[in-house]
Tab-separated table of C-alpha atoms in Angstrom:
chain	number	residue	atom	x	y	z
A	1	UNK	CA	9.641	-39.888	-6.481
A	2	UNK	CA	6.812	-37.883	-5.400
A	3	UNK	CA	3.043	-37.765	-6.609
A	4	UNK	CA	0.870	-35.117	-7.316
A	5	UNK	CA	-2.111	-37.595	-8.040
A	6	UNK	CA	-4.797	-35.729	-10.145
A	7	UNK	CA	-7.980	-37.649	-11.538
A	8	UNK	CA	-9.534	-36.805	-14.656
A	9	UNK	CA	-12.257	-39.047	-16.830
A	10	UNK	CA	-9.824	-41.912	-17.103
A	11	UNK	CA	-8.412	-42.202	-13.656
A	12	UNK	CA	-4.848	-41.130	-14.953
A	13	UNK	CA	-2.396	-39.842	-12.923
A	14	UNK	CA	-0.854	-36.992	-13.954
A	15	UNK	CA	3.559	-36.525	-11.949
A	16	UNK	CA	3.413	-33.658	-9.881
A	17	UNK	CA	6.525	-32.722	-12.065
A	18	UNK	CA	4.986	-32.198	-15.724
A	19	UNK	CA	3.116	-28.978	-13.750
A	20	UNK	CA	6.446	-27.272	-14.616
A	21	UNK	CA	6.863	-28.210	-17.997
A	22	UNK	CA	3.340	-26.718	-18.259
A	23	UNK	CA	4.302	-23.494	-16.432
A	24	UNK	CA	7.612	-23.620	-18.693
A	25	UNK	CA	4.869	-23.258	-21.947
A	26	UNK	CA	2.522	-21.119	-20.156
A	27	UNK	CA	5.599	-18.850	-19.978
A	28	UNK	CA	6.802	-19.347	-23.276
A	29	UNK	CA	3.478	-17.986	-24.617
A	30	UNK	CA	2.190	-15.160	-22.903
A	31	UNK	CA	6.052	-13.807	-22.770
A	32	UNK	CA	5.867	-14.063	-26.489
A	33	UNK	CA	2.411	-12.602	-26.931
A	34	UNK	CA	3.889	-9.529	-24.342
A	35	UNK	CA	5.835	-8.680	-26.539
A	36	UNK	CA	4.831	-9.573	-30.349
A	37	UNK	CA	2.455	-6.930	-29.273
A	38	UNK	CA	4.991	-4.404	-27.932
A	39	UNK	CA	7.760	-4.477	-30.782
A	40	UNK	CA	7.529	-2.511	-33.725
A	41	UNK	CA	11.307	-3.994	-35.407
A	42	UNK	CA	10.385	-3.837	-39.319
A	43	UNK	CA	10.614	-6.935	-40.890
A	44	UNK	CA	13.545	-8.309	-42.441
A	45	UNK	CA	14.130	-9.540	-45.971
A	46	UNK	CA	13.493	-13.143	-46.059
A	47	UNK	CA	10.498	-12.765	-42.711
A	48	UNK	CA	9.114	-10.532	-45.188
A	49	UNK	CA	8.899	-12.872	-47.762
A	50	UNK	CA	7.287	-15.873	-46.143
A	51	UNK	CA	4.210	-13.073	-44.127
A	52	UNK	CA	3.757	-12.097	-48.282
A	53	UNK	CA	3.420	-15.791	-48.610
A	54	UNK	CA	1.220	-16.728	-45.052
A	55	UNK	CA	-0.817	-13.518	-46.123
A	56	UNK	CA	-1.498	-15.140	-49.474
A	57	UNK	CA	-2.853	-17.548	-48.193
A	58	UNK	CA	-5.032	-16.317	-45.435
A	59	UNK	CA	-7.019	-15.015	-48.495
A	60	UNK	CA	-7.443	-18.094	-50.247
A	61	UNK	CA	-8.689	-19.502	-47.118
A	62	UNK	CA	-10.771	-16.390	-46.882
A	63	UNK	CA	-12.142	-16.435	-50.622
A	64	UNK	CA	-11.756	-19.527	-52.081
A	65	UNK	CA	-11.019	-22.629	-49.096
A	66	UNK	CA	-11.592	-25.394	-52.254
A	67	UNK	CA	-8.070	-23.794	-53.573
A	68	UNK	CA	-6.206	-24.061	-50.992
A	69	UNK	CA	-4.885	-27.352	-51.732
A	70	UNK	CA	-3.938	-25.936	-55.141
A	71	UNK	CA	-2.158	-23.332	-53.815
A	72	UNK	CA	-0.650	-25.045	-51.058
A	73	UNK	CA	1.783	-26.613	-53.254
A	74	UNK	CA	1.524	-23.184	-56.218
A	75	UNK	CA	1.588	-20.893	-53.437
A	76	UNK	CA	5.817	-20.916	-52.759
A	77	UNK	CA	8.208	-21.423	-55.389
A	78	UNK	CA	11.796	-21.317	-53.214
A	79	UNK	CA	10.819	-22.095	-49.982
A	80	UNK	CA	8.638	-25.036	-49.168
A	81	UNK	CA	4.498	-23.560	-48.033
A	82	UNK	CA	4.015	-25.701	-44.252
A	83	UNK	CA	4.930	-22.848	-41.854
A	84	UNK	CA	3.417	-19.681	-43.870
A	85	UNK	CA	0.093	-22.497	-44.255
A	86	UNK	CA	-0.387	-22.938	-40.146
A	87	UNK	CA	0.191	-18.823	-39.728
A	88	UNK	CA	-2.190	-18.398	-42.436
A	89	UNK	CA	-4.713	-19.905	-39.480
A	90	UNK	CA	-3.318	-17.051	-37.410
A	91	UNK	CA	-4.303	-14.380	-39.555
A	92	UNK	CA	-7.907	-15.643	-39.507
A	93	UNK	CA	-8.192	-15.622	-36.352
A	94	UNK	CA	-6.635	-11.436	-36.006
A	95	UNK	CA	-6.036	-9.855	-39.133
A	96	UNK	CA	-2.525	-7.800	-38.710
A	97	UNK	CA	0.474	-8.924	-40.213
A	98	UNK	CA	2.234	-9.021	-37.447
A	99	UNK	CA	-0.579	-11.965	-36.249
A	100	UNK	CA	1.174	-14.572	-38.550
A	101	UNK	CA	4.261	-14.447	-35.723
A	102	UNK	CA	1.742	-16.185	-33.420
A	103	UNK	CA	2.709	-19.485	-35.496
A	104	UNK	CA	6.275	-19.531	-33.589
A	105	UNK	CA	4.961	-20.364	-30.422
A	106	UNK	CA	3.442	-23.602	-31.388
A	107	UNK	CA	6.916	-24.558	-32.958
A	108	UNK	CA	8.759	-23.018	-29.260
A	109	UNK	CA	5.725	-25.541	-27.518
A	110	UNK	CA	6.583	-28.467	-29.958
A	111	UNK	CA	10.509	-27.956	-29.007
A	112	UNK	CA	9.988	-28.121	-25.288
A	113	UNK	CA	7.458	-31.047	-25.457
A	114	UNK	CA	9.567	-32.716	-27.290
A	115	UNK	CA	12.868	-32.187	-25.646
A	116	UNK	CA	11.490	-33.069	-22.370
A	117	UNK	CA	10.220	-36.864	-23.782
A	118	UNK	CA	13.592	-37.758	-25.139
A	119	UNK	CA	15.508	-36.779	-22.735
A	120	UNK	CA	12.621	-38.627	-20.378
A	121	UNK	CA	12.736	-41.188	-22.204
A	122	UNK	CA	16.814	-42.090	-21.883
A	123	UNK	CA	17.137	-40.337	-18.716
A	124	UNK	CA	15.141	-39.368	-15.743
A	125	UNK	CA	12.894	-36.422	-15.545
A	126	UNK	CA	14.718	-34.255	-13.949
A	127	UNK	CA	17.187	-34.310	-16.281
A	128	UNK	CA	14.043	-34.182	-19.162
A	129	UNK	CA	13.150	-30.945	-17.103
A	130	UNK	CA	16.608	-29.257	-17.172
A	131	UNK	CA	16.907	-30.215	-20.946
A	132	UNK	CA	13.930	-28.377	-21.800
A	133	UNK	CA	14.462	-25.478	-19.785
A	134	UNK	CA	17.849	-24.809	-21.028
A	135	UNK	CA	16.963	-25.269	-24.524
A	136	UNK	CA	13.869	-22.553	-24.705
A	137	UNK	CA	16.356	-20.419	-22.992
A	138	UNK	CA	19.119	-20.365	-25.229
A	139	UNK	CA	19.040	-16.679	-26.569
A	140	UNK	CA	18.718	-17.341	-30.070
A	141	UNK	CA	15.766	-20.270	-29.737
A	142	UNK	CA	14.273	-17.937	-27.608
A	143	UNK	CA	14.692	-14.733	-29.971
A	144	UNK	CA	13.701	-16.905	-32.630
A	145	UNK	CA	9.876	-17.075	-31.706
A	146	UNK	CA	10.165	-13.334	-32.279
A	147	UNK	CA	10.940	-13.792	-35.869
A	148	UNK	CA	8.875	-15.149	-38.411
A	149	UNK	CA	11.447	-17.129	-40.022
A	150	UNK	CA	12.136	-21.391	-40.556
A	151	UNK	CA	15.153	-21.771	-38.255
A	152	UNK	CA	12.867	-22.468	-35.227
A	153	UNK	CA	10.203	-24.914	-36.944
A	154	UNK	CA	12.706	-26.493	-38.372
A	155	UNK	CA	14.934	-27.562	-35.115
A	156	UNK	CA	11.585	-28.122	-33.100
A	157	UNK	CA	10.455	-30.662	-35.842
A	158	UNK	CA	14.061	-32.097	-36.218
A	159	UNK	CA	14.019	-33.113	-32.591
A	160	UNK	CA	9.891	-34.779	-33.241
A	161	UNK	CA	11.062	-36.298	-35.499
A	162	UNK	CA	13.906	-38.351	-33.673
A	163	UNK	CA	11.277	-38.972	-30.910
A	164	UNK	CA	9.226	-40.423	-32.748
A	165	UNK	CA	12.166	-42.678	-34.530
A	166	UNK	CA	13.553	-43.829	-31.478
A	167	UNK	CA	9.663	-44.697	-30.399
A	168	UNK	CA	9.642	-47.391	-33.428
A	169	UNK	CA	11.372	-49.821	-32.046
A	170	UNK	CA	13.274	-50.786	-34.725
A	171	UNK	CA	10.433	-50.538	-37.018
A	172	UNK	CA	8.236	-52.996	-35.454
A	173	UNK	CA	5.759	-50.333	-33.948
A	174	UNK	CA	3.643	-49.155	-37.078
A	175	UNK	CA	1.680	-46.396	-35.752
A	176	UNK	CA	4.973	-44.776	-34.052
A	177	UNK	CA	6.350	-46.100	-37.620
A	178	UNK	CA	4.145	-43.982	-39.805
A	179	UNK	CA	3.520	-41.205	-37.543
A	180	UNK	CA	7.775	-40.694	-37.994
A	181	UNK	CA	7.595	-40.631	-41.254
A	182	UNK	CA	4.859	-37.960	-41.422
A	183	UNK	CA	6.860	-35.688	-39.052
A	184	UNK	CA	9.557	-36.512	-41.444
A	185	UNK	CA	7.227	-35.560	-44.361
A	186	UNK	CA	6.247	-32.534	-42.873
A	187	UNK	CA	10.282	-31.456	-41.956
A	188	UNK	CA	10.654	-31.658	-45.548
A	189	UNK	CA	8.017	-28.895	-46.149
A	190	UNK	CA	9.826	-26.504	-43.279
A	191	UNK	CA	12.940	-25.910	-45.114
A	192	UNK	CA	14.656	-29.107	-47.917
A	193	UNK	CA	17.949	-29.556	-45.330
A	194	UNK	CA	15.513	-30.985	-42.652
A	195	UNK	CA	16.287	-34.234	-44.962
A	196	UNK	CA	20.027	-34.049	-43.727
A	197	UNK	CA	19.668	-33.473	-39.794
A	198	UNK	CA	17.011	-36.513	-39.748
A	199	UNK	CA	19.378	-39.029	-42.864
A	200	UNK	CA	22.347	-40.114	-39.974
A	201	UNK	CA	20.500	-41.019	-37.022
A	202	UNK	CA	17.936	-43.039	-39.120
A	203	UNK	CA	20.153	-44.829	-41.255
A	204	UNK	CA	22.354	-45.605	-37.801
A	205	UNK	CA	19.100	-46.623	-36.293
A	206	UNK	CA	18.074	-48.968	-39.589
A	207	UNK	CA	21.532	-51.041	-39.459
A	208	UNK	CA	21.813	-51.240	-36.220
A	209	UNK	CA	19.208	-53.790	-35.965
A	210	UNK	CA	19.941	-54.580	-40.153
A	211	UNK	CA	20.788	-58.077	-39.291
A	212	UNK	CA	17.266	-58.712	-37.887
A	213	UNK	CA	14.945	-57.101	-39.857
A	214	UNK	CA	11.561	-59.223	-40.189
A	215	UNK	CA	9.465	-58.722	-42.976
A	216	UNK	CA	7.024	-56.340	-40.709
A	217	UNK	CA	9.097	-53.983	-39.924
A	218	UNK	CA	10.143	-53.467	-43.700
A	219	UNK	CA	6.343	-53.151	-44.399
A	220	UNK	CA	6.616	-50.732	-42.128
A	221	UNK	CA	9.391	-48.707	-43.336
A	222	UNK	CA	8.532	-49.543	-47.579
A	223	UNK	CA	4.772	-48.077	-46.418
A	224	UNK	CA	6.248	-45.162	-44.425
A	225	UNK	CA	8.708	-44.181	-47.304
A	226	UNK	CA	5.564	-43.945	-49.621
A	227	UNK	CA	3.845	-41.780	-46.961
A	228	UNK	CA	6.543	-39.625	-46.808
A	229	UNK	CA	6.808	-39.405	-50.881
A	230	UNK	CA	3.103	-38.633	-51.089
A	231	UNK	CA	3.186	-35.863	-48.683
A	232	UNK	CA	6.229	-34.243	-50.425
A	233	UNK	CA	6.204	-34.740	-53.779
A	234	UNK	CA	3.566	-32.585	-55.048
A	235	UNK	CA	5.273	-29.666	-53.728
A	236	UNK	CA	8.849	-31.018	-54.668
């Protein structure tokens, strides 16, 4: 494997193949910004609801930021509030209603990066490059970056959660175990059906090692579940 050596402050080596992921990410950012600036299509029904919630969060951040946590819990009654809340910061930077949709670029980047990392973990870097390119090239995935809907954020957090699940090393790694449960909590604050997609790999991974589970693993799982509940219960 050919290496392109870039020495940073910590003298780490960055492989040449990672440059492609940076290029792909750059392409997604630029192409989406151009599209969102040119697009004049009226918002759809659900999208308008989400945009209104994001706008309300922006107003709270501008006028009374100390109330933002209370607003986070009470603003939305049907859809979880995480995506509109994050989009509100785009509204602070660029005060136009369509600006909230720019947050979708972040979720596309998350999808690219964690598809790449997950595939690289189990196959090789070239398969990872192909997988990340293919998934962002699907018309549905790419065009979802142009609409303020929750399906793209849900998809990106599912692949991120699955990646960190396997990084837990059967929940023996405390850091990654806690990160996994935090990501799951955030996923539940995107859409409630997140749990339907993560429960199967979680249970499979858990019971695959049930005979040899240690006290440390039990502690990590129980503590992680407590963190998960702390994150989701205030809204649910």
